[in-house]
């Protein structure tokens, strides 16, 4: 199947700093990408949907100024956690939707720990 | 909100078929049913998806009822490595995950 790659896989940052997570579709073009986060023993929670070249659509309760999403190309979307705090520590996962074939593939996830 | 309901957990003996049910009674005519699984601390892995017809690939089979209100994912010969949380999702304009079914395959 198609590959979605996230970077970094693990990141530790100090409280108050910003962290950027990249999501790349390696062998297909993803007009739509989804960002999720997952807390331990919970399901994935959709944060936002981004379409290439346009602003992301955020789910209710997700602060768009804190979680900045950029989808500048058909193969790259980024999530920036601004002014991170310990409660932002989580597993962040992205997925890309192929323009054809109706299949959505997920990245390996990125563990963020804010200390 | 998720449009699907699944049992919280299931057990299956290694080598036997694992049948994972999913109810999606409010599904619309053009909405697909997707199945993913997640092994601890990894991103979800795509398994299969379907609209109306039954589907089969190298990983699993998907049986969708005629009224499309429910479906069953079948792993024909479960192995220990199939132990994971399995998510049944109806794709609208986004993928909303429910709580999934925790499948435990035992020796």
PDB file of C-alpha atoms in Angstrom:
ATOM      1  CA  UNK A   1       0.000   0.000   0.000  1.00  0.00           C
ATOM      2  CA  UNK A   2       0.891   3.658  -0.179  1.00  0.00           C
ATOM      3  CA  UNK A   3       3.257   5.130   2.369  1.00  0.00           C
ATOM      4  CA  UNK A   4       2.804   8.090   4.649  1.00  0.00           C
ATOM      5  CA  UNK A   5       5.853   9.149   6.592  1.00  0.00           C
ATOM      6  CA  UNK A   6       5.969  11.293   9.699  1.00  0.00           C
ATOM      7  CA  UNK A   7       8.934  13.081  11.155  1.00  0.00           C
ATOM      8  CA  UNK A   8      10.065  13.129  13.868  1.00  0.00           C
ATOM      9  CA  UNK A   9       8.927   9.862  15.383  1.00  0.00           C
ATOM     10  CA  UNK A  10       9.812  11.048  18.859  1.00  0.00           C
ATOM     11  CA  UNK A  11      10.358  14.534  20.170  1.00  0.00           C
ATOM     12  CA  UNK A  12      10.882  15.997  23.597  1.00  0.00           C
ATOM     13  CA  UNK A  13      10.587  19.728  24.002  1.00  0.00           C
ATOM     14  CA  UNK A  14      10.577  22.269  26.777  1.00  0.00           C
ATOM     15  CA  UNK A  15       7.349  23.862  27.892  1.00  0.00           C
ATOM     16  CA  UNK A  16       6.705  27.080  26.004  1.00  0.00           C
ATOM     17  CA  UNK A  17       8.535  26.118  22.852  1.00  0.00           C
ATOM     18  CA  UNK A  18       7.042  25.154  19.497  1.00  0.00           C
ATOM     19  CA  UNK A  19       7.362  21.837  17.725  1.00  0.00           C
ATOM     20  CA  UNK A  20       6.767  21.038  14.075  1.00  0.00           C
ATOM     21  CA  UNK A  21       5.723  17.602  12.866  1.00  0.00           C
ATOM     22  CA  UNK A  22       5.907  16.763   9.187  1.00  0.00           C
ATOM     23  CA  UNK A  23       3.663  14.391   7.304  1.00  0.00           C
ATOM     24  CA  UNK A  24       4.632  13.285   3.820  1.00  0.00           C
ATOM     25  CA  UNK A  25       2.881  11.066   1.332  1.00  0.00           C
ATOM     26  CA  UNK A  26       5.783   9.292  -0.317  1.00  0.00           C
ATOM     27  CA  UNK A  27       4.265   7.642  -3.351  1.00  0.00           C
ATOM     28  CA  UNK A  28       0.930   9.305  -3.914  1.00  0.00           C
ATOM     29  CA  UNK A  29      -0.623  12.731  -3.971  1.00  0.00           C
ATOM     30  CA  UNK A  30      -2.821  13.563  -1.033  1.00  0.00           C
ATOM     31  CA  UNK A  31      -5.227  16.381  -1.655  1.00  0.00           C
ATOM     32  CA  UNK A  32      -6.607  15.895   1.840  1.00  0.00           C
ATOM     33  CA  UNK A  33      -4.701  15.150   4.995  1.00  0.00           C
ATOM     34  CA  UNK A  34      -6.081  14.519   8.454  1.00  0.00           C
ATOM     35  CA  UNK A  35      -4.375  15.128  11.782  1.00  0.00           C
ATOM     36  CA  UNK A  36      -5.219  13.130  14.872  1.00  0.00           C
ATOM     37  CA  UNK A  37      -3.964  12.837  18.390  1.00  0.00           C
ATOM     38  CA  UNK A  38      -4.258   9.912  20.691  1.00  0.00           C
ATOM     39  CA  UNK A  39      -3.899   9.762  24.460  1.00  0.00           C
ATOM     40  CA  UNK A  40      -2.966   6.510  26.181  1.00  0.00           C
ATOM     41  CA  UNK A  41      -5.659   3.850  26.065  1.00  0.00           C
ATOM     42  CA  UNK A  42      -7.952   6.084  24.036  1.00  0.00           C
ATOM     43  CA  UNK A  43      -9.051   6.133  20.428  1.00  0.00           C
ATOM     44  CA  UNK A  44      -7.769   8.543  17.815  1.00  0.00           C
ATOM     45  CA  UNK A  45      -9.311  11.985  17.997  1.00  0.00           C
ATOM     46  CA  UNK A  46      -9.560  13.977  14.802  1.00  0.00           C
ATOM     47  CA  UNK A  47      -8.017  17.416  15.205  1.00  0.00           C
ATOM     48  CA  UNK A  48      -8.307  18.906  11.764  1.00  0.00           C
ATOM     49  CA  UNK A  49      -8.710  18.281   8.078  1.00  0.00           C
ATOM     50  CA  UNK A  50      -6.464  20.051   5.627  1.00  0.00           C
ATOM     51  CA  UNK A  51      -6.824  20.404   1.908  1.00  0.00           C
ATOM     52  CA  UNK A  52      -3.868  21.342  -0.241  1.00  0.00           C
ATOM     53  CA  UNK A  53      -3.635  25.060  -0.751  1.00  0.00           C
ATOM     54  CA  UNK A  54      -6.406  26.031   1.628  1.00  0.00           C
ATOM     55  CA  UNK A  55      -6.907  26.607   5.314  1.00  0.00           C
ATOM     56  CA  UNK A  56      -7.427  23.657   7.581  1.00  0.00           C
ATOM     57  CA  UNK A  57     -10.808  22.863   9.066  1.00  0.00           C
ATOM     58  CA  UNK A  58     -10.538  22.290  12.780  1.00  0.00           C
ATOM     59  CA  UNK A  59     -12.744  20.084  14.911  1.00  0.00           C
ATOM     60  CA  UNK A  60     -14.678  21.601  17.736  1.00  0.00           C
ATOM     61  CA  UNK A  61     -12.512  22.250  20.756  1.00  0.00           C
ATOM     62  CA  UNK A  62      -9.213  22.261  18.876  1.00  0.00           C
ATOM     63  CA  UNK A  63      -7.438  25.613  19.014  1.00  0.00           C
ATOM     64  CA  UNK A  64      -6.362  26.624  15.535  1.00  0.00           C
ATOM     65  CA  UNK A  65      -3.862  29.170  16.843  1.00  0.00           C
ATOM     66  CA  UNK A  66      -2.188  26.556  18.966  1.00  0.00           C
ATOM     67  CA  UNK A  67      -2.126  23.751  16.424  1.00  0.00           C
ATOM     68  CA  UNK A  68      -1.031  25.343  13.176  1.00  0.00           C
ATOM     69  CA  UNK A  69      -1.546  23.187  10.127  1.00  0.00           C
ATOM     70  CA  UNK A  70      -0.033  23.902   6.750  1.00  0.00           C
ATOM     71  CA  UNK A  71      -0.691  21.829   3.635  1.00  0.00           C
ATOM     72  CA  UNK A  72       1.482  23.565   1.100  1.00  0.00           C
ATOM     73  CA  UNK A  73       1.802  20.756  -1.399  1.00  0.00           C
ATOM     74  CA  UNK A  74       0.130  17.533  -2.415  1.00  0.00           C
ATOM     75  CA  UNK A  75       2.746  15.523  -0.560  1.00  0.00           C
ATOM     76  CA  UNK A  76       3.444  17.539   2.576  1.00  0.00           C
ATOM     77  CA  UNK A  77       1.442  18.735   5.535  1.00  0.00           C
ATOM     78  CA  UNK A  78       2.858  20.082   8.772  1.00  0.00           C
ATOM     79  CA  UNK A  79       1.468  20.420  12.269  1.00  0.00           C
ATOM     80  CA  UNK A  80       3.083  22.960  14.561  1.00  0.00           C
ATOM     81  CA  UNK A  81       2.274  22.803  18.233  1.00  0.00           C
ATOM     82  CA  UNK A  82       2.891  26.327  19.457  1.00  0.00           C
ATOM     83  CA  UNK A  83       3.783  27.230  23.015  1.00  0.00           C
ATOM     84  CA  UNK A  84       3.636  23.598  23.989  1.00  0.00           C
ATOM     85  CA  UNK A  85       2.629  22.578  27.491  1.00  0.00           C
ATOM     86  CA  UNK A  86       2.838  19.221  29.252  1.00  0.00           C
ATOM     87  CA  UNK A  87      -0.842  18.553  28.556  1.00  0.00           C
ATOM     88  CA  UNK A  88      -0.032  18.647  24.832  1.00  0.00           C
ATOM     89  CA  UNK A  89       2.081  15.528  25.283  1.00  0.00           C
ATOM     90  CA  UNK A  90       0.452  12.929  23.080  1.00  0.00           C
ATOM     91  CA  UNK A  91       0.757  10.667  20.069  1.00  0.00           C
ATOM     92  CA  UNK A  92       0.094  12.698  16.913  1.00  0.00           C
ATOM     93  CA  UNK A  93      -0.861  10.871  13.744  1.00  0.00           C
ATOM     94  CA  UNK A  94      -1.474  12.106  10.240  1.00  0.00           C
ATOM     95  CA  UNK A  95      -3.172  10.465   7.300  1.00  0.00           C
ATOM     96  CA  UNK A  96      -3.377  11.203   3.618  1.00  0.00           C
ATOM     97  CA  UNK A  97      -6.263  10.544   1.289  1.00  0.00           C
ATOM     98  CA  UNK A  98      -5.465   9.476  -2.247  1.00  0.00           C
ATOM     99  CA  UNK A  99      -7.253  11.447  -4.878  1.00  0.00           C
ATOM    100  CA  UNK A 100      -8.227   8.210  -6.534  1.00  0.00           C
ATOM    101  CA  UNK A 101      -9.044   4.821  -5.087  1.00  0.00           C
ATOM    102  CA  UNK A 102     -10.824   6.086  -1.963  1.00  0.00           C
ATOM    103  CA  UNK A 103      -8.054   4.883   0.310  1.00  0.00           C
ATOM    104  CA  UNK A 104      -6.635   6.749   3.276  1.00  0.00           C
ATOM    105  CA  UNK A 105      -3.237   5.831   4.673  1.00  0.00           C
ATOM    106  CA  UNK A 106      -1.774   6.705   8.046  1.00  0.00           C
ATOM    107  CA  UNK A 107       1.678   7.692   9.137  1.00  0.00           C
ATOM    108  CA  UNK A 108       3.602   5.911  11.858  1.00  0.00           C
ATOM    109  CA  UNK A 109       2.783   8.619  14.365  1.00  0.00           C
ATOM    110  CA  UNK A 110       4.880  11.083  16.326  1.00  0.00           C
ATOM    111  CA  UNK A 111       5.285  10.965  20.077  1.00  0.00           C
ATOM    112  CA  UNK A 112       5.493  14.400  21.642  1.00  0.00           C
ATOM    113  CA  UNK A 113       6.605  14.828  25.222  1.00  0.00           C
ATOM    114  CA  UNK A 114       6.603  18.317  26.695  1.00  0.00           C
ATOM    115  CA  UNK A 115       8.668  18.743  29.835  1.00  0.00           C
TER     116      UNK A 115
ATOM    117  CA  UNK B   1     -19.341  11.414  16.372  1.00  0.00           C
ATOM    118  CA  UNK B   2     -18.508   7.950  15.161  1.00  0.00           C
ATOM    119  CA  UNK B   3     -21.239   6.370  13.093  1.00  0.00           C
ATOM    120  CA  UNK B   4     -20.313   2.827  14.033  1.00  0.00           C
ATOM    121  CA  UNK B   5     -20.621   0.543  17.033  1.00  0.00           C
ATOM    122  CA  UNK B   6     -18.346  -2.391  17.732  1.00  0.00           C
ATOM    123  CA  UNK B   7     -17.889  -4.820  20.601  1.00  0.00           C
ATOM    124  CA  UNK B   8     -15.264  -3.660  23.036  1.00  0.00           C
ATOM    125  CA  UNK B   9     -13.204  -6.814  22.916  1.00  0.00           C
ATOM    126  CA  UNK B  10     -13.010 -10.276  21.398  1.00  0.00           C
ATOM    127  CA  UNK B  11     -10.823 -13.336  21.738  1.00  0.00           C
ATOM    128  CA  UNK B  12      -9.791 -15.723  19.011  1.00  0.00           C
ATOM    129  CA  UNK B  13      -7.693 -18.863  18.971  1.00  0.00           C
ATOM    130  CA  UNK B  14      -4.643 -18.831  16.754  1.00  0.00           C
ATOM    131  CA  UNK B  15      -5.366 -20.417  13.382  1.00  0.00           C
ATOM    132  CA  UNK B  16      -9.099 -19.882  13.646  1.00  0.00           C
ATOM    133  CA  UNK B  17     -11.103 -17.287  11.778  1.00  0.00           C
ATOM    134  CA  UNK B  18     -11.707 -14.019  13.575  1.00  0.00           C
ATOM    135  CA  UNK B  19     -15.057 -12.432  12.763  1.00  0.00           C
ATOM    136  CA  UNK B  20     -15.331  -8.828  13.877  1.00  0.00           C
ATOM    137  CA  UNK B  21     -18.798  -7.277  13.626  1.00  0.00           C
ATOM    138  CA  UNK B  22     -19.691  -3.647  13.116  1.00  0.00           C
ATOM    139  CA  UNK B  23     -23.012  -1.851  13.105  1.00  0.00           C
ATOM    140  CA  UNK B  24     -23.481   1.250  10.973  1.00  0.00           C
ATOM    141  CA  UNK B  25     -27.231   1.617  10.790  1.00  0.00           C
ATOM    142  CA  UNK B  26     -27.162   5.302   9.788  1.00  0.00           C
ATOM    143  CA  UNK B  27     -24.856   4.841   6.827  1.00  0.00           C
ATOM    144  CA  UNK B  28     -25.765   6.734   3.682  1.00  0.00           C
ATOM    145  CA  UNK B  29     -25.871   5.277   0.213  1.00  0.00           C
ATOM    146  CA  UNK B  30     -22.554   6.624  -0.977  1.00  0.00           C
ATOM    147  CA  UNK B  31     -20.538   6.206   2.216  1.00  0.00           C
ATOM    148  CA  UNK B  32     -17.793   3.619   2.360  1.00  0.00           C
ATOM    149  CA  UNK B  33     -17.003   1.313   5.257  1.00  0.00           C
ATOM    150  CA  UNK B  34     -13.319   1.208   6.182  1.00  0.00           C
ATOM    151  CA  UNK B  35     -11.433  -1.094   8.491  1.00  0.00           C
ATOM    152  CA  UNK B  36      -8.133  -0.246  10.124  1.00  0.00           C
ATOM    153  CA  UNK B  37      -6.183  -1.827  12.920  1.00  0.00           C
ATOM    154  CA  UNK B  38      -3.767  -0.353  15.366  1.00  0.00           C
ATOM    155  CA  UNK B  39      -1.050  -2.219  17.124  1.00  0.00           C
ATOM    156  CA  UNK B  40       0.199  -0.567  20.269  1.00  0.00           C
ATOM    157  CA  UNK B  41       2.105   2.671  19.710  1.00  0.00           C
ATOM    158  CA  UNK B  42       1.861   2.544  15.933  1.00  0.00           C
ATOM    159  CA  UNK B  43      -0.191   4.365  13.349  1.00  0.00           C
ATOM    160  CA  UNK B  44      -3.357   2.671  12.099  1.00  0.00           C
ATOM    161  CA  UNK B  45      -2.866   0.122   9.351  1.00  0.00           C
ATOM    162  CA  UNK B  46      -5.313   0.022   6.470  1.00  0.00           C
ATOM    163  CA  UNK B  47      -7.014  -3.350   6.080  1.00  0.00           C
ATOM    164  CA  UNK B  48      -9.881  -3.111   3.633  1.00  0.00           C
ATOM    165  CA  UNK B  49     -12.827  -1.003   2.583  1.00  0.00           C
ATOM    166  CA  UNK B  50     -16.084  -1.502   0.721  1.00  0.00           C
ATOM    167  CA  UNK B  51     -19.290   0.122  -0.405  1.00  0.00           C
ATOM    168  CA  UNK B  52     -21.874  -2.531  -1.218  1.00  0.00           C
ATOM    169  CA  UNK B  53     -20.179  -5.671  -2.449  1.00  0.00           C
ATOM    170  CA  UNK B  54     -18.158  -8.049  -0.361  1.00  0.00           C
ATOM    171  CA  UNK B  55     -14.443  -7.465  -0.672  1.00  0.00           C
ATOM    172  CA  UNK B  56     -11.386  -9.645  -0.184  1.00  0.00           C
ATOM    173  CA  UNK B  57      -7.697  -8.929  -0.191  1.00  0.00           C
ATOM    174  CA  UNK B  58      -4.565 -10.585   1.100  1.00  0.00           C
ATOM    175  CA  UNK B  59      -5.298  -9.513   4.657  1.00  0.00           C
ATOM    176  CA  UNK B  60      -9.000 -10.018   5.158  1.00  0.00           C
ATOM    177  CA  UNK B  61     -12.519 -10.272   3.817  1.00  0.00           C
ATOM    178  CA  UNK B  62     -15.263  -7.728   4.310  1.00  0.00           C
ATOM    179  CA  UNK B  63     -18.852  -8.865   4.307  1.00  0.00           C
ATOM    180  CA  UNK B  64     -21.441  -6.094   4.044  1.00  0.00           C
ATOM    181  CA  UNK B  65     -25.112  -6.880   4.592  1.00  0.00           C
ATOM    182  CA  UNK B  66     -27.534  -6.158   1.802  1.00  0.00           C
ATOM    183  CA  UNK B  67     -29.108  -3.263   3.694  1.00  0.00           C
ATOM    184  CA  UNK B  68     -25.550  -1.985   4.456  1.00  0.00           C
ATOM    185  CA  UNK B  69     -26.425  -1.467   8.101  1.00  0.00           C
ATOM    186  CA  UNK B  70     -23.739  -3.791   9.324  1.00  0.00           C
ATOM    187  CA  UNK B  71     -20.571  -5.491   8.213  1.00  0.00           C
ATOM    188  CA  UNK B  72     -18.125  -8.141   9.357  1.00  0.00           C
ATOM    189  CA  UNK B  73     -14.383  -8.199   8.985  1.00  0.00           C
ATOM    190  CA  UNK B  74     -13.011 -11.693   8.659  1.00  0.00           C
ATOM    191  CA  UNK B  75      -9.415 -12.645   9.330  1.00  0.00           C
ATOM    192  CA  UNK B  76      -9.418 -16.175   7.921  1.00  0.00           C
ATOM    193  CA  UNK B  77      -6.528 -17.612   9.933  1.00  0.00           C
ATOM    194  CA  UNK B  78      -5.720 -15.401  12.883  1.00  0.00           C
ATOM    195  CA  UNK B  79      -2.145 -15.268  14.138  1.00  0.00           C
ATOM    196  CA  UNK B  80      -0.699 -13.816  17.311  1.00  0.00           C
ATOM    197  CA  UNK B  81       0.446 -10.807  15.304  1.00  0.00           C
ATOM    198  CA  UNK B  82      -3.180  -9.992  14.526  1.00  0.00           C
ATOM    199  CA  UNK B  83      -3.678  -8.943  18.142  1.00  0.00           C
ATOM    200  CA  UNK B  84      -4.645  -5.292  17.844  1.00  0.00           C
ATOM    201  CA  UNK B  85      -7.484  -2.798  18.113  1.00  0.00           C
ATOM    202  CA  UNK B  86      -9.685  -2.987  15.022  1.00  0.00           C
ATOM    203  CA  UNK B  87     -11.609   0.066  13.921  1.00  0.00           C
ATOM    204  CA  UNK B  88     -14.645   0.061  11.669  1.00  0.00           C
ATOM    205  CA  UNK B  89     -15.244   3.512  10.213  1.00  0.00           C
ATOM    206  CA  UNK B  90     -17.781   5.054   7.889  1.00  0.00           C
ATOM    207  CA  UNK B  91     -16.124   7.636   5.688  1.00  0.00           C
ATOM    208  CA  UNK B  92     -18.069  10.847   5.366  1.00  0.00           C
ATOM    209  CA  UNK B  93     -15.894  13.824   4.546  1.00  0.00           C
ATOM    210  CA  UNK B  94     -13.516  12.604   7.246  1.00  0.00           C
ATOM    211  CA  UNK B  95     -12.531   9.516   9.204  1.00  0.00           C
ATOM    212  CA  UNK B  96     -13.932   9.549  12.715  1.00  0.00           C
ATOM    213  CA  UNK B  97     -12.657   6.759  14.915  1.00  0.00           C
ATOM    214  CA  UNK B  98     -14.859   5.030  17.446  1.00  0.00           C
ATOM    215  CA  UNK B  99     -13.569   2.942  20.297  1.00  0.00           C
ATOM    216  CA  UNK B 100     -12.855  -0.108  18.161  1.00  0.00           C
ATOM    217  CA  UNK B 101     -12.641  -3.785  19.095  1.00  0.00           C
ATOM    218  CA  UNK B 102      -9.631  -5.068  20.964  1.00  0.00           C
ATOM    219  CA  UNK B 103      -8.907  -8.466  19.408  1.00  0.00           C
ATOM    220  CA  UNK B 104      -6.770 -10.813  21.452  1.00  0.00           C
ATOM    221  CA  UNK B 105      -5.449 -13.838  19.591  1.00  0.00           C
ATOM    222  CA  UNK B 106      -4.302 -16.559  21.946  1.00  0.00           C
ATOM    223  CA  UNK B 107      -2.156 -19.651  21.301  1.00  0.00           C
TER     224      UNK B 107
END
